[in-house]
Amino acid sequence: MKHPNLTIQAMFDPAQFATLGHALIETLVQHLEANLSGASKVLDWQDPASEDLHWQAPLPHRPTLDQNALFTKLESILKHNLAIHHPHNMGHQVSSPLPLAALCDMVAALTNQAMAVYEAGPSATMLERQVIRWLCALINEHTWGNAGGVLTSGGAQANLTALLVARQVTLSRHPKSHNIWREGATDALKLCILASEHAHYSISRAAGIMGMGTDSVIKVATNKQGQLGVNALIKAHQAYVKNGAIVMAVVANAGCTPSGSIDPLLSIGEYAQAHGLWFHVDGAHGASTLLSSLHRDRLKGISLADSVVWDGHKLMYMPAAISAVLFKEEQHSFAAFNQEASYLFQGESHQDETFNTSYRTLECTKRMMALKLWAAFSMYGIDGMGSLVDEAYVKAQLFAEKIKALPQFELLMWPETNIVCFRYLEVGLIPDLLNQHQSKIRQHIIQSGEFHLTQVDLHGLTWLRTTLMNPFTTAQDLDDLLKAVNDASQASLAN
Ligand SMILES: Cc1ncc(COP(=O)(O)O)c(C=O)c1O
């Protein structure tokens, strides 16, 4: 170590950790308070290309910051990030995380339990198993009695894992089956996935990764409520079977990405069961509806699924990333990756590897994700966690009512979860220009830093899209957003 004041001992010094830690908590407390009060901008918009230049610095061979300078820099980093706890943050499906969960993530970081195998994180493994049991019990305590699964870093990866299992299991039941994991795909078998046209892009990305081609995902039409049409599904199924294709999974949404719509899980599940099809529910967004005693019936039929994906960093108010991929039959979870790696796995059978979670995940090393969810469930109970979902869903209804009451706005549909899509109907604009107008409104608003919202294209129309999941967004904030949209519309026309 060449720098005179820096020793390896100092880098790990518990006393210095305490000093830095207390100062860090103070900074974060102030940040949280400022965010929650809505005093600052929700986004301090800067052009990314000039920001990129601003950030460039030579490789720091020697220390360039002391503690004070680090905190000054940290304050600037916090200021220039999206203010996630701000009441005007209504954009992406990302939670304003529970502070308790953020603290747990610090424990995960410091203790760095690699989790690949049991011995690299004994308590971490047990916490994960407990959280998985709780999530499965929320789906159905009885019919999901043999269920199991794993935590992964994100819903996209969880969907890939579930679809790998779906393919392996479907092919193992097929007369022309072969071990696709070992032998690879052959031209003889034409596989496809039937999914809602609103399925998240991670479904077709998974098909691409799996070598099936993204065209193998057959997009089934939805109704006006954004829900997959069962008749359209049946027709697609019959047509593809007639053409000699093997349908390896039916994918339904429990909260689709564009509009939060929930597919008719019961009818789809019954159809899938009757025809021996793997039924996957992508509940990354909306599986948390199960936490709410008021709304859980909306997911009726989810227990018919063979696999379910459920994100913690959405409506379970966890910091990213924590996702669960759950299987009704735990044994299926071993089918995703038939990996041999003697330096990690020494078991004779899958069951011997039950406690070595990386046997069933794409990740080898992964973070101790379960602690934060386990702590939140334990400290707030399902009732407490469910109240967060209730709050979000009530707010979405309220916002929809406000939009419906104003003639210059069009509501896409009554929200089924907490995503509300709408557009501003500027008189006299032809359809293409009206679409562009929505984008201009959004750009104007997010660059002003007043609100954060997103947009989505559906059937040729562009919609403004809000995800109402910040418990501190008030009715007044919603009125203010509609006014901001009005004002942005006028400003965009004037430019
Ligand atoms: C329905 C759905 N599935 C999957 C994903 C991907 O999840 P993640 O961002 O956690 O990878 C999303 C993300 O928003 C989603 O909305």
Coordinates of C-alpha atoms and ligand atoms in Angstrom, one line a residue:
M1 CA 0.0 0.0 0.0
K2 CA 1.8 3.1 -1.2
H3 CA -0.4 5.9 0.2
P4 CA 1.0 6.9 3.6
N5 CA -2.3 7.2 5.4
L6 CA -4.0 4.2 4.0
T7 CA -3.4 0.7 5.3
I8 CA -5.3 -2.5 4.7
Q9 CA -6.2 -2.4 8.4
A10 CA -7.9 1.0 7.9
M11 CA -9.9 -0.3 5.0
F12 CA -11.6 -2.8 7.2
D13 CA -11.5 -0.9 10.5
P14 CA -14.8 -1.5 12.4
A15 CA -14.5 1.9 14.2
Q16 CA -14.2 3.6 10.8
F17 CA -17.2 1.5 9.6
A18 CA -19.2 2.8 12.5
T19 CA -18.2 6.5 11.8
L20 CA -19.0 6.2 8.1
G21 CA -22.1 4.2 8.8
H22 CA -23.6 6.7 11.3
A23 CA -22.9 9.5 8.9
L24 CA -24.4 7.5 6.0
I25 CA -27.5 6.8 7.9
E26 CA -27.9 10.5 8.7
T27 CA -27.5 11.4 5.1
L28 CA -30.0 8.8 4.0
V29 CA -32.5 9.9 6.7
Q30 CA -32.4 13.4 5.4
H31 CA -32.7 12.1 1.8
L32 CA -35.8 10.0 2.8
E33 CA -37.4 12.9 4.6
A34 CA -36.8 15.3 1.7
N35 CA -38.2 12.7 -0.8
L36 CA -41.3 11.9 1.3
S37 CA -42.1 15.6 1.8
G38 CA -42.0 16.1 -2.0
A39 CA -39.9 19.3 -1.4
S40 CA -37.4 18.6 -4.2
K41 CA -37.9 17.8 -7.8
V42 CA -38.7 14.2 -8.5
L43 CA -36.1 14.1 -11.3
D44 CA -33.3 16.6 -11.9
W45 CA -33.2 16.0 -15.6
Q46 CA -29.9 16.3 -17.3
D47 CA -29.1 15.4 -20.9
P48 CA -27.4 11.9 -20.6
A49 CA -24.6 12.7 -23.2
S50 CA -23.4 15.8 -21.3
E51 CA -23.8 14.0 -18.0
D52 CA -21.6 11.2 -19.3
L53 CA -18.9 13.8 -20.1
H54 CA -19.3 15.4 -16.7
W55 CA -18.7 12.1 -14.9
Q56 CA -15.5 11.1 -16.8
A57 CA -12.5 11.0 -14.5
P58 CA -9.0 9.6 -14.8
L59 CA -8.4 6.2 -13.2
P60 CA -7.8 7.0 -9.5
H61 CA -4.5 5.2 -8.8
R62 CA -4.2 7.2 -5.6
P63 CA -7.2 8.2 -3.3
T64 CA -9.0 11.2 -4.7
L65 CA -11.6 11.7 -1.9
D66 CA -11.6 11.9 1.8
Q67 CA -14.7 11.2 3.9
N68 CA -16.1 14.7 3.7
A69 CA -15.6 14.9 -0.1
L70 CA -17.1 11.4 -0.4
F71 CA -20.3 12.6 1.4
T72 CA -20.4 15.7 -0.7
K73 CA -20.3 13.6 -3.8
L74 CA -22.8 11.2 -2.4
E75 CA -25.3 14.1 -1.8
S76 CA -24.9 15.0 -5.4
I77 CA -25.4 11.4 -6.5
L78 CA -28.6 11.2 -4.4
K79 CA -29.8 14.5 -5.8
H80 CA -29.3 13.5 -9.4
N81 CA -31.1 10.2 -9.0
L82 CA -34.8 9.6 -9.5
A83 CA -36.4 10.4 -6.1
I84 CA -38.1 7.1 -5.6
H85 CA -40.0 8.0 -2.4
H86 CA -41.3 11.3 -3.9
P87 CA -45.1 11.5 -4.0
H88 CA -44.8 12.6 -7.7
N89 CA -42.8 9.5 -8.6
M90 CA -45.4 7.5 -10.6
G91 CA -43.4 6.1 -13.5
H92 CA -42.1 2.6 -13.5
Q93 CA -43.2 -0.4 -11.6
V94 CA -40.5 0.0 -9.0
S95 CA -41.3 0.2 -5.4
S96 CA -40.4 3.0 -3.0
P97 CA -38.7 0.5 -0.8
L98 CA -39.4 0.0 2.9
P99 CA -36.5 1.5 4.9
L100 CA -36.4 -1.7 7.0
A101 CA -35.7 -3.7 3.8
A102 CA -32.9 -1.3 2.8
L103 CA -31.2 -1.9 6.1
C104 CA -31.4 -5.6 5.6
D105 CA -29.7 -5.2 2.2
M106 CA -26.8 -3.6 4.0
V107 CA -26.6 -6.7 6.1
A108 CA -26.6 -8.8 2.9
A109 CA -23.8 -6.7 1.5
L110 CA -21.5 -6.8 4.4
T111 CA -22.0 -10.5 5.2
N112 CA -21.8 -11.4 1.5
Q113 CA -23.2 -14.9 1.7
A114 CA -22.5 -16.3 -1.7
M115 CA -25.5 -18.7 -1.5
A116 CA -24.3 -20.9 -4.3
V117 CA -24.2 -23.8 -1.9
Y118 CA -25.6 -24.3 1.6
E119 CA -22.2 -24.0 3.3
A120 CA -21.7 -20.5 1.6
G121 CA -24.7 -19.1 3.4
P122 CA -26.5 -21.5 5.9
S123 CA -28.9 -19.0 7.4
A124 CA -29.3 -17.2 4.1
T125 CA -30.4 -20.5 2.5
M126 CA -32.9 -21.2 5.3
L127 CA -34.3 -17.7 5.1
E128 CA -34.8 -18.2 1.4
R129 CA -36.6 -21.5 2.0
Q130 CA -38.8 -19.9 4.5
V131 CA -39.8 -17.0 2.3
I132 CA -40.5 -19.4 -0.6
R133 CA -42.7 -21.5 1.7
W134 CA -44.6 -18.4 2.7
L135 CA -45.1 -17.2 -0.9
C136 CA -46.3 -20.7 -1.9
A137 CA -48.7 -20.7 1.0
L138 CA -50.1 -17.4 -0.2
I139 CA -50.9 -19.0 -3.5
N140 CA -52.6 -21.9 -1.9
E141 CA -51.8 -23.6 1.3
H142 CA -53.4 -26.9 0.3
T143 CA -52.9 -27.5 -3.4
W144 CA -49.4 -25.9 -3.3
G145 CA -48.4 -28.2 -0.4
N146 CA -45.6 -29.8 -2.4
A147 CA -44.5 -26.5 -3.9
G148 CA -41.1 -24.9 -3.9
G149 CA -38.8 -22.6 -5.8
V150 CA -35.9 -20.2 -5.6
L151 CA -35.2 -16.5 -5.4
T152 CA -33.5 -14.9 -8.4
S153 CA -32.3 -11.4 -9.3
G154 CA -35.3 -10.1 -11.2
G155 CA -38.5 -11.3 -12.9
A156 CA -36.8 -11.6 -16.3
Q157 CA -34.5 -14.2 -15.0
A158 CA -37.3 -15.9 -13.1
N159 CA -39.4 -16.1 -16.3
L160 CA -36.4 -17.7 -18.2
T161 CA -36.0 -20.2 -15.4
A162 CA -39.7 -21.1 -15.4
L163 CA -39.7 -21.5 -19.2
L164 CA -36.6 -23.7 -19.2
V165 CA -38.5 -26.0 -16.8
A166 CA -41.6 -25.9 -18.9
R167 CA -39.7 -27.0 -21.9
Q168 CA -37.9 -29.8 -20.1
V169 CA -41.0 -31.1 -18.5
T170 CA -43.2 -30.8 -21.6
L171 CA -40.6 -32.6 -23.8
S172 CA -40.1 -35.3 -21.2
R173 CA -43.8 -36.2 -21.6
H174 CA -43.7 -36.1 -25.4
P175 CA -43.4 -39.3 -27.4
K176 CA -40.6 -37.9 -29.6
S177 CA -38.9 -36.5 -26.6
H178 CA -35.2 -36.1 -26.2
N179 CA -33.0 -34.4 -23.6
I180 CA -32.9 -30.9 -25.0
W181 CA -30.6 -29.7 -22.2
R182 CA -27.9 -32.1 -23.1
E183 CA -28.5 -32.7 -26.8
G184 CA -29.7 -29.3 -27.9
A185 CA -32.6 -28.3 -30.0
T186 CA -33.4 -30.3 -33.2
D187 CA -35.3 -29.2 -36.2
A188 CA -37.7 -32.2 -35.8
L189 CA -39.5 -30.6 -32.8
K190 CA -41.2 -27.3 -33.4
L191 CA -41.9 -25.7 -30.0
C192 CA -44.0 -22.7 -29.3
I193 CA -45.3 -20.7 -26.3
L194 CA -48.8 -19.2 -26.3
A195 CA -48.7 -15.9 -24.4
S196 CA -50.8 -12.8 -24.1
E197 CA -49.9 -10.1 -26.6
H198 CA -49.1 -8.0 -23.5
A199 CA -46.6 -10.5 -22.1
H200 CA -43.4 -8.9 -20.8
Y201 CA -40.6 -8.8 -23.3
S202 CA -38.6 -11.2 -21.1
I203 CA -40.9 -14.0 -22.3
S204 CA -39.8 -13.6 -26.0
R205 CA -36.3 -12.9 -24.8
A206 CA -36.3 -16.2 -23.0
A207 CA -37.4 -17.9 -26.2
G208 CA -34.5 -16.3 -28.0
I209 CA -32.0 -17.3 -25.3
M210 CA -33.4 -20.9 -25.4
G211 CA -32.7 -21.1 -29.1
M212 CA -36.4 -21.4 -30.0
G213 CA -36.5 -18.0 -31.8
T214 CA -38.6 -15.2 -30.6
D215 CA -41.1 -16.0 -33.3
S216 CA -42.0 -19.1 -31.3
V217 CA -43.9 -16.9 -28.9
I218 CA -47.4 -16.7 -30.3
K219 CA -49.0 -13.5 -29.2
V220 CA -52.7 -14.1 -28.3
A221 CA -55.0 -11.2 -28.6
T222 CA -56.4 -9.4 -25.6
N223 CA -59.8 -7.8 -24.9
K224 CA -60.5 -4.2 -24.2
Q225 CA -59.6 -4.7 -20.6
G226 CA -56.1 -5.9 -21.7
Q227 CA -56.9 -9.5 -20.7
L228 CA -55.9 -12.5 -22.7
G229 CA -59.0 -13.8 -24.6
V230 CA -59.7 -17.5 -23.8
N231 CA -61.4 -18.1 -27.1
A232 CA -58.4 -16.6 -29.0
L233 CA -56.1 -18.9 -26.9
I234 CA -58.1 -22.0 -27.7
K235 CA -58.0 -21.1 -31.5
A236 CA -54.3 -20.5 -31.4
H237 CA -53.7 -23.7 -29.5
Q238 CA -55.7 -25.8 -32.0
A239 CA -54.1 -24.1 -35.0
Y240 CA -50.5 -24.7 -33.8
V241 CA -51.2 -28.3 -32.7
K242 CA -52.7 -28.9 -36.2
N243 CA -49.5 -27.6 -37.7
G244 CA -47.5 -30.1 -35.7
A245 CA -46.1 -27.7 -33.1
I246 CA -45.6 -28.6 -29.5
V247 CA -47.1 -26.0 -27.2
M248 CA -44.6 -26.0 -24.3
A249 CA -46.3 -23.4 -22.2
V250 CA -49.3 -21.1 -21.9
V251 CA -48.2 -17.8 -20.3
A252 CA -50.8 -15.6 -18.6
N253 CA -50.2 -12.3 -16.9
A254 CA -51.2 -11.5 -13.3
G255 CA -50.7 -7.8 -13.9
C256 CA -49.5 -7.2 -17.4
T257 CA -46.8 -4.6 -17.9
P258 CA -48.6 -2.0 -20.1
S259 CA -51.9 -1.7 -18.1
G260 CA -51.7 -4.0 -15.1
S261 CA -54.5 -6.2 -16.4
I262 CA -55.1 -9.6 -14.9
D263 CA -55.8 -12.4 -17.3
P264 CA -58.7 -14.8 -16.5
L265 CA -56.4 -17.2 -14.7
L266 CA -59.1 -19.7 -13.7
S267 CA -60.4 -20.3 -17.3
I268 CA -56.9 -20.4 -18.7
G269 CA -55.7 -22.7 -16.0
E270 CA -58.6 -25.1 -16.5
Y271 CA -58.0 -25.2 -20.2
A272 CA -54.3 -25.7 -19.8
Q273 CA -54.9 -28.5 -17.3
A274 CA -57.5 -30.2 -19.5
H275 CA -55.0 -30.3 -22.4
G276 CA -51.9 -31.1 -20.4
L277 CA -50.2 -27.8 -21.1
W278 CA -47.7 -26.2 -18.8
F279 CA -49.4 -23.1 -17.3
H280 CA -47.1 -20.3 -16.3
V281 CA -48.3 -17.1 -14.6
D282 CA -46.1 -14.1 -14.8
G283 CA -47.1 -12.4 -11.6
A284 CA -44.0 -10.3 -11.4
H285 CA -46.2 -7.2 -11.0
G286 CA -49.5 -8.4 -9.6
A287 CA -48.9 -11.6 -7.7
S288 CA -48.7 -9.3 -4.6
T289 CA -52.5 -8.9 -4.9
L290 CA -52.5 -12.2 -2.9
L291 CA -51.3 -10.2 0.1
S292 CA -54.5 -8.2 0.2
S293 CA -57.6 -9.9 1.7
L294 CA -59.7 -7.3 -0.2
H295 CA -58.3 -8.1 -3.6
R296 CA -56.8 -11.5 -3.6
D297 CA -59.9 -13.0 -5.3
R298 CA -58.8 -11.2 -8.4
L299 CA -56.2 -13.9 -8.8
K300 CA -58.6 -16.8 -8.6
G301 CA -57.1 -19.7 -10.5
I302 CA -53.5 -18.8 -9.9
S303 CA -53.1 -22.0 -7.9
L304 CA -53.7 -23.9 -11.1
A305 CA -50.4 -22.7 -12.4
D306 CA -47.4 -25.0 -12.7
S307 CA -45.1 -22.0 -12.2
V308 CA -45.5 -18.5 -11.0
V309 CA -43.1 -15.5 -11.1
W310 CA -43.4 -12.9 -8.3
D311 CA -41.3 -9.8 -7.9
G312 CA -40.5 -8.5 -4.4
H313 CA -39.2 -5.2 -5.7
K314 CA -42.6 -4.2 -7.1
L315 CA -45.7 -4.4 -4.9
M316 CA -43.9 -6.0 -1.9
Y317 CA -41.9 -2.8 -1.5
M318 CA -38.5 -4.4 -1.5
P319 CA -35.3 -2.8 -2.9
A320 CA -34.3 -4.5 -6.2
A321 CA -33.7 -7.2 -6.9
I322 CA -35.7 -10.0 -5.4
S323 CA -37.9 -12.2 -7.4
A324 CA -39.3 -15.6 -6.8
V325 CA -39.8 -18.4 -9.3
L326 CA -42.2 -20.9 -7.8
F327 CA -43.3 -24.3 -8.9
K328 CA -46.4 -26.2 -7.8
E329 CA -44.4 -29.3 -7.7
E330 CA -41.0 -28.5 -6.2
Q331 CA -39.3 -31.4 -8.0
H332 CA -39.9 -29.5 -11.3
S333 CA -37.6 -26.7 -10.1
F334 CA -34.7 -29.1 -10.6
A335 CA -35.4 -29.4 -14.3
A336 CA -34.2 -25.9 -15.4
F337 CA -30.5 -26.5 -15.2
N338 CA -29.2 -30.1 -15.3
Q339 CA -25.8 -28.9 -14.3
E340 CA -22.8 -31.0 -13.3
A341 CA -20.1 -29.2 -11.4
S342 CA -18.3 -31.5 -9.0
Y343 CA -16.6 -28.6 -7.2
L344 CA -20.0 -27.4 -6.1
F345 CA -22.5 -30.3 -6.3
Q346 CA -21.6 -33.7 -5.0
G347 CA -25.0 -35.2 -4.5
E348 CA -26.2 -38.4 -6.2
S349 CA -29.6 -37.0 -7.0
H350 CA -31.5 -33.7 -7.4
Q351 CA -32.9 -34.1 -3.9
D352 CA -29.4 -34.2 -2.5
E353 CA -28.9 -30.7 -3.9
T354 CA -32.1 -29.3 -2.3
F355 CA -30.1 -27.0 -0.1
N356 CA -27.7 -25.8 -2.7
T357 CA -29.8 -23.1 -4.3
S358 CA -27.5 -22.5 -7.3
Y359 CA -28.3 -26.0 -8.6
R360 CA -31.7 -24.4 -9.5
T361 CA -30.8 -20.9 -10.5
L362 CA -29.0 -19.2 -13.4
E363 CA -26.8 -17.4 -10.9
C364 CA -24.0 -19.1 -9.2
T365 CA -23.1 -16.5 -6.5
K366 CA -26.2 -14.5 -5.6
R367 CA -27.0 -12.0 -2.9
M368 CA -28.8 -13.0 0.4
M369 CA -32.1 -11.7 -1.0
A370 CA -34.5 -13.3 1.5
L371 CA -33.6 -11.4 4.6
K372 CA -35.4 -8.2 3.7
L373 CA -38.6 -10.0 2.7
W374 CA -38.5 -12.3 5.8
A375 CA -38.0 -9.2 8.0
A376 CA -40.8 -7.3 6.4
F377 CA -43.2 -10.2 6.6
S378 CA -42.2 -10.9 10.2
M379 CA -42.4 -7.3 11.4
Y380 CA -45.4 -6.1 9.5
G381 CA -47.3 -9.3 8.9
I382 CA -49.3 -10.1 5.7
D383 CA -51.9 -7.6 6.9
G384 CA -49.4 -4.8 6.9
M385 CA -47.9 -5.8 3.6
G386 CA -51.4 -6.2 2.1
S387 CA -52.3 -2.7 3.3
L388 CA -49.6 -1.3 1.0
V389 CA -51.3 -3.1 -1.9
D390 CA -54.8 -1.9 -0.9
E391 CA -53.5 1.7 -0.7
A392 CA -52.0 1.5 -4.2
Y393 CA -55.2 -0.1 -5.7
V394 CA -57.5 2.5 -4.1
K395 CA -55.4 5.3 -5.5
A396 CA -55.5 3.9 -9.0
Q397 CA -59.3 3.8 -8.8
L398 CA -59.4 7.3 -7.5
F399 CA -57.1 8.5 -10.3
A400 CA -59.2 6.7 -12.9
E401 CA -62.3 8.5 -11.6
K402 CA -60.6 11.9 -11.8
I403 CA -59.6 11.2 -15.4
K404 CA -63.0 10.0 -16.4
A405 CA -64.6 13.2 -15.0
L406 CA -62.6 15.4 -17.3
P407 CA -63.6 15.6 -21.0
Q408 CA -60.1 16.5 -22.3
F409 CA -58.8 13.2 -21.0
E410 CA -59.4 9.6 -22.2
L411 CA -59.0 6.7 -19.8
L412 CA -57.7 3.5 -21.3
M413 CA -59.6 1.2 -18.9
W414 CA -60.6 0.9 -15.3
P415 CA -57.4 -0.2 -13.6
E416 CA -57.3 -3.7 -12.3
T417 CA -54.2 -3.2 -10.3
N418 CA -52.3 0.1 -9.8
I419 CA -51.4 1.0 -13.4
V420 CA -53.5 3.8 -14.9
C421 CA -53.1 4.7 -18.6
F422 CA -54.7 7.8 -20.1
R423 CA -54.2 10.4 -22.9
Y424 CA -54.8 14.0 -23.4
L425 CA -57.3 14.7 -26.2
E426 CA -56.0 17.8 -27.8
V427 CA -58.7 18.9 -30.2
G428 CA -57.8 19.2 -33.9
L429 CA -54.8 16.8 -34.0
I430 CA -54.8 13.9 -36.4
P431 CA -54.2 10.5 -34.8
D432 CA -50.4 10.4 -35.6
L433 CA -49.9 13.9 -34.2
L434 CA -52.0 13.1 -31.2
N435 CA -49.7 10.2 -30.4
Q436 CA -46.7 12.3 -30.7
H437 CA -48.4 14.9 -28.6
Q438 CA -48.6 12.4 -25.7
S439 CA -44.8 11.8 -26.0
K440 CA -44.1 15.6 -26.0
I441 CA -46.3 16.0 -22.9
R442 CA -44.4 13.3 -21.1
Q443 CA -41.0 14.7 -22.1
H444 CA -42.0 18.2 -21.0
I445 CA -43.2 16.9 -17.6
I446 CA -40.2 14.6 -16.8
Q447 CA -37.7 17.2 -17.9
S448 CA -39.4 19.8 -15.7
G449 CA -38.8 17.4 -12.8
E450 CA -42.4 17.9 -11.6
F451 CA -43.6 14.3 -12.0
H452 CA -42.2 11.0 -13.3
L453 CA -44.5 9.1 -15.6
T454 CA -44.1 6.7 -18.5
Q455 CA -45.8 6.0 -21.8
V456 CA -47.0 3.0 -23.7
D457 CA -48.1 2.2 -27.3
L458 CA -51.2 0.0 -27.5
H459 CA -52.8 -1.0 -30.8
G460 CA -51.5 2.1 -32.5
L461 CA -52.3 4.6 -29.8
T462 CA -49.8 6.2 -27.4
W463 CA -50.9 6.5 -23.8
L464 CA -49.5 8.2 -20.8
R465 CA -48.9 5.6 -18.1
T466 CA -48.7 6.0 -14.3
T467 CA -47.9 3.3 -11.8
L468 CA -49.3 4.4 -8.5
M469 CA -47.3 2.6 -5.9
N470 CA -46.0 5.3 -3.7
P471 CA -48.1 5.2 -0.5
F472 CA -47.5 9.0 0.0
T473 CA -49.0 10.1 -3.3
T474 CA -52.2 12.1 -2.3
A475 CA -55.4 12.9 -4.1
Q476 CA -54.0 16.5 -4.4
D477 CA -50.9 15.1 -6.2
L478 CA -53.1 13.3 -8.7
D479 CA -55.0 16.6 -9.4
D480 CA -51.7 18.3 -9.7
L481 CA -50.5 15.8 -12.3
L482 CA -53.6 16.3 -14.4
K483 CA -53.0 20.0 -14.3
A484 CA -49.4 19.5 -15.2
V485 CA -50.5 17.4 -18.2
N486 CA -52.9 20.2 -19.2
D487 CA -50.1 22.8 -18.9
A488 CA -47.6 20.6 -20.7
S489 CA -50.1 20.2 -23.6
Q490 CA -50.4 23.9 -24.0
A491 CA -46.7 24.4 -23.7
S492 CA -46.0 21.8 -26.4
L493 CA -48.4 23.3 -28.8
A494 CA -46.8 26.7 -28.3
N495 CA -43.4 25.4 -29.2
Ligands
LIG1 C1 -45.1 -8.6 -16.0 C2 -43.6 -8.5 -15.9 N1 -42.9 -9.6 -16.0 C3 -41.5 -9.5 -15.8 C4 -40.9 -8.3 -15.6 C5 -39.4 -8.3 -15.5 O1 -39.1 -8.1 -14.2 P1 -37.7 -7.6 -13.7 O2 -37.7 -6.1 -14.1 O3 -37.8 -7.8 -12.2 O4 -36.6 -8.4 -14.3 C6 -41.7 -7.1 -15.5 C7 -41.0 -5.8 -15.3 O5 -41.6 -4.8 -15.1 C8 -43.1 -7.2 -15.6 O6 -43.9 -6.2 -15.6

